[in-house]
């Protein structure tokens, strides 16, 4: 979902009292990338060598039939462009209606198409997050997500108010969410949540053992339904809905885990979290989960002015960091942006750097039917054409392709990028606290040519750079006996 939901929230506040279907890809991780698959230690995502991994990337979600990420032309040239720009992750939309078009009938050809996109990205060192995506629940409400047989509107009025208006003022859609949260029986008598859980288990079984998939995201932007007004409270939050959401995740996550014992499973708070509302989500007991969340600034979406966004974005990201630290899970910002406001993008990125977390920006391309900026949101305007020249939003790329540590042989202390200067400080102590990394353990830092077209200079204290001069991925190793390493990159 893109920023128009934030606009709707502001306006509302002012006006309302299976078996595997494909073999894992053969392509190994890039030599300058993490060793796969990814896992986590506390709040840190880690590779199989125990190094901390930071992800930067974008979203690719195709919201109309056939719902395949490649349907708009996204392919190998796009993956190569992303790699050359320093990105190492993508969030790919998987639509429930395409997975389970009829009750308990699963479309493995659809999953094979998703797997092909995963393999295309993996061949360029990019790992994928599979996101069960929805906006406005279903096409009946001008969105996408649930299959038609899973829509229960009770004959209530269905005004076509678009996105995000249907969320706030469409009784039929509100009832559809109400039915989902109470696990109402589908036409075959099986509960809607039970169907959803089985569909996820089928998908997880299909992608089990696929190193190109670093995680599964259970549900995009869970909407509270009728009780949304009671959730729009920065003090009280939304404990009733968050309890329902916790119980939902406690149903779905174990089913995914039974089908796939190792892949990270990410879960989101309710949709209003991205407006600075804290979450009352409970703890999800599983050894491999992560907390994913979104951040959209309502003022920017409504007025296209970056007035209060620094505070609002900072509050949302701080709330996410607090939840992740308390529950010992890695945080990941899986949506922000949907704008050409480059200052807002840069502010969000500074917040995530400060909290030492990764992000996936919305979105790679445009033509989005549920967005406040269907075309402004795009980095590449038409994926069916080469990602070069006027087909690329060069100004946005210049912001998003900022240097960052992709893999850290130690525990990061801090990193930042301002005015062309990148800084990274880290301890050589392992994130699992099982000693220190050996001096030859490699840290990889993305320094793409788009940021340093004339090359760069690097200074390392406590270690040394061992990559070729001006390499797009800077490789650093610690000196023998060094407890900390500090890296500074300048033009």
PDB file of C-alpha atoms in Angstrom, residues 18-21 200-208 259-260:
ATOM      1  CA  UNK A  18       2.044 -28.590   0.049  1.00  0.00           C
ATOM      2  CA  UNK A  19       4.911 -30.154  -1.853  1.00  0.00           C
ATOM      3  CA  UNK A  20       7.669 -28.147  -3.426  1.00  0.00           C
ATOM      4  CA  UNK A  21       6.663 -27.012  -6.889  1.00  0.00           C
ATOM      5  CA  UNK A 200       0.585 -20.003   3.413  1.00  0.00           C
ATOM      6  CA  UNK A 201       1.695 -23.505   4.375  1.00  0.00           C
ATOM      7  CA  UNK A 202       1.436 -24.522   0.725  1.00  0.00           C
ATOM      8  CA  UNK A 203       3.561 -21.566  -0.361  1.00  0.00           C
ATOM      9  CA  UNK A 204       6.145 -22.207   2.360  1.00  0.00           C
ATOM     10  CA  UNK A 205       6.361 -25.839   1.323  1.00  0.00           C
ATOM     11  CA  UNK A 206       6.970 -24.763  -2.273  1.00  0.00           C
ATOM     12  CA  UNK A 207       9.835 -22.423  -1.329  1.00  0.00           C
ATOM     13  CA  UNK A 208      11.349 -24.477   1.464  1.00  0.00           C
ATOM     14  CA  UNK A 259       6.193 -26.484   6.193  1.00  0.00           C
ATOM     15  CA  UNK A 260       9.531 -24.656   6.258  1.00  0.00           C
TER      16      UNK A 260
END
